[in-house]
Coordinates of C-alpha atoms in Angstrom, one line a residue:
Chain A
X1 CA 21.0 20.3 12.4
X2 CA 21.9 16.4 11.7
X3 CA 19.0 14.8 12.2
X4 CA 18.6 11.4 11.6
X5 CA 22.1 10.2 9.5
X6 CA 22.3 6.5 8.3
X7 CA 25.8 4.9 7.1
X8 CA 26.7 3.3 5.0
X9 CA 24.5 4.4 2.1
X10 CA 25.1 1.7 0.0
X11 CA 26.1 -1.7 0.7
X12 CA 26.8 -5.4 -1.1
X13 CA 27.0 -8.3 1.1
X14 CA 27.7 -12.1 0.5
X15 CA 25.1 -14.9 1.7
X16 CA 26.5 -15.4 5.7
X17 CA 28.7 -12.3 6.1
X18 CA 27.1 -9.8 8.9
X19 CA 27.2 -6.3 9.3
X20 CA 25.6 -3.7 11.1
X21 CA 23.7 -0.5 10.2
X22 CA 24.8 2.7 11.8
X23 CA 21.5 5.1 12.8
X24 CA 22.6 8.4 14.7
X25 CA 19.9 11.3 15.9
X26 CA 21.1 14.3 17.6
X27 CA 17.0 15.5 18.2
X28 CA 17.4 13.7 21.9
X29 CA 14.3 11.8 20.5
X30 CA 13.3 8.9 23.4
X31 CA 11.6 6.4 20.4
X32 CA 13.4 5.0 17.4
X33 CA 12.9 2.4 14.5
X34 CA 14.2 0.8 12.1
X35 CA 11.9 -0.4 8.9
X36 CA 12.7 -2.2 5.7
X37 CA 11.3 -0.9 2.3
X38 CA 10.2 -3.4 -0.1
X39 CA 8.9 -2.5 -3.4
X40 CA 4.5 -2.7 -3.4
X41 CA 5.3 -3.9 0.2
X42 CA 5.1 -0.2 2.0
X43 CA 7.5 0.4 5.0
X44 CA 7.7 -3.0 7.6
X45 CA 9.0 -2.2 10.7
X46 CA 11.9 -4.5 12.3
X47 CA 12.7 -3.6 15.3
X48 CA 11.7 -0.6 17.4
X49 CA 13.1 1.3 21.0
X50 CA 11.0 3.9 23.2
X51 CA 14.4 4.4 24.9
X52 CA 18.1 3.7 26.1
X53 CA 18.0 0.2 27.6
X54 CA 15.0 -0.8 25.7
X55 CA 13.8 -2.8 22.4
X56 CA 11.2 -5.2 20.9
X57 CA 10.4 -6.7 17.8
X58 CA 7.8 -5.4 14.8
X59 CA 6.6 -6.6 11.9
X60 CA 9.6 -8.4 10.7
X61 CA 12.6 -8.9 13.1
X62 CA 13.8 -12.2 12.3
X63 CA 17.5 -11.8 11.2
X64 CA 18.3 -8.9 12.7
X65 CA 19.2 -7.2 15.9
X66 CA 18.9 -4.3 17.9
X67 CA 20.5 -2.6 21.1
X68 CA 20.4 0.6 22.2
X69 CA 23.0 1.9 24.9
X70 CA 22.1 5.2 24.3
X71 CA 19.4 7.7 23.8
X72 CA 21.0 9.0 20.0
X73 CA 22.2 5.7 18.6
X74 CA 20.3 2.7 17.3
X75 CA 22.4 0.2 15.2
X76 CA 21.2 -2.8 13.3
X77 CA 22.8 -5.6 12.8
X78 CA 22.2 -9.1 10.4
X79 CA 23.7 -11.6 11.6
X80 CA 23.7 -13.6 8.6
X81 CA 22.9 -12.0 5.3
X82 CA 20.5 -14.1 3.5
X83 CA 19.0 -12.6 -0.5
X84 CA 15.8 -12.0 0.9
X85 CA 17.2 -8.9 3.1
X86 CA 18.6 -7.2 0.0
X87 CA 16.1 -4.4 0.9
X88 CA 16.2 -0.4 1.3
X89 CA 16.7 0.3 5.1
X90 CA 15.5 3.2 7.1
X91 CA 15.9 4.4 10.7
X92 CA 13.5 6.7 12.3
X93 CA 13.2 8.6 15.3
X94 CA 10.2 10.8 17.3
X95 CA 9.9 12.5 20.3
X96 CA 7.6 9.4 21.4
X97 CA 6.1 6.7 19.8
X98 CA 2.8 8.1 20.1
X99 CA 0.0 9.2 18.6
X100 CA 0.5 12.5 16.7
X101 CA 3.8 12.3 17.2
X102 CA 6.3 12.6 13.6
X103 CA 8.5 10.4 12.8
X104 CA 11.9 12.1 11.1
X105 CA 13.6 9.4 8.6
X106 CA 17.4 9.1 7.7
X107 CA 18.0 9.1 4.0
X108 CA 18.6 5.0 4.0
X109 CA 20.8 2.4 3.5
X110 CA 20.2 0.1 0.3
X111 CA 21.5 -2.9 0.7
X112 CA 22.0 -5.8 -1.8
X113 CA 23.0 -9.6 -0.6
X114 CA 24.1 -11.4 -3.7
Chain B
X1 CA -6.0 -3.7 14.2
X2 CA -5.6 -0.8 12.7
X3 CA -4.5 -0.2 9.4
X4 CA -4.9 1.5 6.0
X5 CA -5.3 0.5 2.6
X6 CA -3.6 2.6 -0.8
X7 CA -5.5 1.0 -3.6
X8 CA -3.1 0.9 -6.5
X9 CA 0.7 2.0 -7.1
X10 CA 1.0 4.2 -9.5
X11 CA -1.1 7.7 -10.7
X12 CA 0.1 9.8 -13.4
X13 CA -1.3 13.4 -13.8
X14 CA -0.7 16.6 -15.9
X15 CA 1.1 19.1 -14.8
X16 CA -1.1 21.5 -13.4
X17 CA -4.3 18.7 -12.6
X18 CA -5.5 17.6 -9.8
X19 CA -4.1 15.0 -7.7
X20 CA -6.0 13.1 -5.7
X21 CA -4.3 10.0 -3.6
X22 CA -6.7 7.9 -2.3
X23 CA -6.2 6.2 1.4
X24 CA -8.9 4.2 3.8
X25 CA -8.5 3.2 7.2
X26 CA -9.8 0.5 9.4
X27 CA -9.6 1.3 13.3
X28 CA -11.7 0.9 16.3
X29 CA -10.8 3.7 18.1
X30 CA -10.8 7.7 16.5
X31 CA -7.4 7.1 14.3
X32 CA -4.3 9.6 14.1
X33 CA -3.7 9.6 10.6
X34 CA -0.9 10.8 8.6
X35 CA 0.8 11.4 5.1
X36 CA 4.6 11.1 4.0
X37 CA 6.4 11.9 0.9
X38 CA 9.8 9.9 -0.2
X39 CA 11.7 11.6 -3.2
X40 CA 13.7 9.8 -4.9
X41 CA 16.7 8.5 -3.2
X42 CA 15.4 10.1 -0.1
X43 CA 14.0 9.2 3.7
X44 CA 10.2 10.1 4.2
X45 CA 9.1 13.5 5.3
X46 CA 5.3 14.3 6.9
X47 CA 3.5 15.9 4.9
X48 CA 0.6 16.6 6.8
X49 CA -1.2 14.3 10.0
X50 CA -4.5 14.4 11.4
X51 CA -5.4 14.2 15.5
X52 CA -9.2 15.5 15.7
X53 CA -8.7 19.0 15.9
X54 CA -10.6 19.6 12.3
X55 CA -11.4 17.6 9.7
X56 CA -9.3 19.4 6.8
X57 CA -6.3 19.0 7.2
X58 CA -3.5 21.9 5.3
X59 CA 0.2 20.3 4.7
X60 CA 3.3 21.4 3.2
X61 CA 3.8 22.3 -0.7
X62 CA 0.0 23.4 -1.1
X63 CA -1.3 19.7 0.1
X64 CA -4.5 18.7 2.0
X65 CA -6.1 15.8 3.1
X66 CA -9.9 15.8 4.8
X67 CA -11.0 13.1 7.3
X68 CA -14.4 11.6 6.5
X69 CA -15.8 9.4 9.9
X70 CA -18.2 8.3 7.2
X71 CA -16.3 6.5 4.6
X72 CA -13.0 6.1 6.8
X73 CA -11.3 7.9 3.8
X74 CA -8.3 10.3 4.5
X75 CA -7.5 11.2 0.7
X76 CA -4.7 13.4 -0.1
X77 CA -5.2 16.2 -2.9
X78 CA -3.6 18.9 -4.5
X79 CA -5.4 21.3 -6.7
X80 CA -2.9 22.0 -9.4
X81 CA 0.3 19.5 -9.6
X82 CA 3.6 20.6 -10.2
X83 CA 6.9 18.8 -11.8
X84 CA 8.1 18.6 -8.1
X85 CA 5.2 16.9 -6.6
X86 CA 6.5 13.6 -8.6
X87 CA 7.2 11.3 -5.6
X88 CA 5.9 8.3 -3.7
X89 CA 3.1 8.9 -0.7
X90 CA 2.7 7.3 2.0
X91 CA -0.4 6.7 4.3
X92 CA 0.2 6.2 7.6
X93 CA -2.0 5.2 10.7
X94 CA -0.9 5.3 14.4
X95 CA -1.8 2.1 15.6
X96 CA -1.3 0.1 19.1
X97 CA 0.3 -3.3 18.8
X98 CA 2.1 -4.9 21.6
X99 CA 1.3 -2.4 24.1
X100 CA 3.2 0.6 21.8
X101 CA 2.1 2.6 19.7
X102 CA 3.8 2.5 16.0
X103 CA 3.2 3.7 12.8
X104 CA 1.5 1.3 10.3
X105 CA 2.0 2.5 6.3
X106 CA 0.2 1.5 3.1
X107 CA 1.7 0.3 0.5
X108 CA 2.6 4.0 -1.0
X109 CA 1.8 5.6 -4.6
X110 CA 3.9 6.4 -7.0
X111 CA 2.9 10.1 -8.2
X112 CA 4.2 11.0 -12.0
X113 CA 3.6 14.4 -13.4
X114 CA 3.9 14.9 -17.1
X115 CA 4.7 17.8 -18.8

């Protein structure tokens, strides 16, 4: 049983290069995230999806986006790396984005733009 | 909005004293309230979440938190810690912004347990 996996682990960028995150869930979950980890700053959530088809913004979105053509995959993708997203990433998913409802979190993705 | 507050970063404890993690919350509306735990070099896993059913609420690895209306406190404890529990917590509120409902976190605390 999967879960929620998250590639690459690790990954360097230059200032202006873009990439994207890879977020997979094989629970058939409807709502997913994705959240940056900052240290003394908590989890900030980015972007967010409460199903195939459907996004909006969180906390922080600006610099990154999301689609999501299908009900297990979420990607991320920054468009142009900037220092200030050197940050640990995490995806999450649940079976709704409701109350009560928990979340299960991939491993993360720290990523470092020099 | 809703929200909660971690005072502090960092606790350190003996192995084998209490723990006690301290969270508040500020909402309008009965809150659904929630603990996670992050190992190191790990993604977040629930500990333990309340939704009104009863105030005490009994999590994994021997933690509980209890809800208190009163002093909108939802502090975690542990009687006895153990090497394992060294980790950083999370408090965690559902809260509904934009028309969704999402998860808001505190800041987290570091948890150290010395031998």
């Amino acid at each position: 049983n999967a879960g929620v996996t998250q590639t690459p682990k690790f990954q360097v960028l230059k200032t202006g290069q873009s990439m994207t995150l890879q977020c997979a869930q094989d629970m058939n979950h409807e709502y997913m995230s994705w959240y940056r980890q900052d240290p003394g700053m908590g989890l900030r959530l980015i972007h967010y999806s409460v199903g195939a088809g459907i996004t909006d913004q969180g906390e922080v979105p600006n610099g990154y986006n999301v689609s999501r053509s299908t009900t297990e995959d979420f990607p991320l993708r920054l468009l142009s790396a900037a220092p200030s997203q050197t940050s640990v990433y995490f995806c999450a998913s649940s079976y709704s984005g409701g109350a009560a409802t928990e979340a299960f979190f991939g491993q993360g993705t720290r990523l470092t733009v020099v | 909005a809703q929200s909660v507050t971690q005072l502090g970063s960092h606790v350190s404890v003996s192995e084998g004293a209490l723990v006690l993690l301290r969270c508040n919350y500020s909402s309008s509306v009965p809150p659904y309230l929630f603990w996670y735990v992050q190992y190191p070099n790990q993604g977040l896993q629930l500990l333990l979440k309340y939704t009104s059913a009863a105030t005490l609420v009994k999590g994994i690895n021997g933690f509980e938190a209890e809800f208190k209306k009163s002093e909108t406190s939802f502090h975690l404890t542990k009687p006895s810690a153990h090497m394992s529990d060294a980790a950083e917590y999370f408090c965690a509120v559902s809260a509904i912004q934009g028309g969704s409902e999402k998860l808001v976190f505190g800041k987290g605390m570091k948890l150290t347990v010395n031998p």
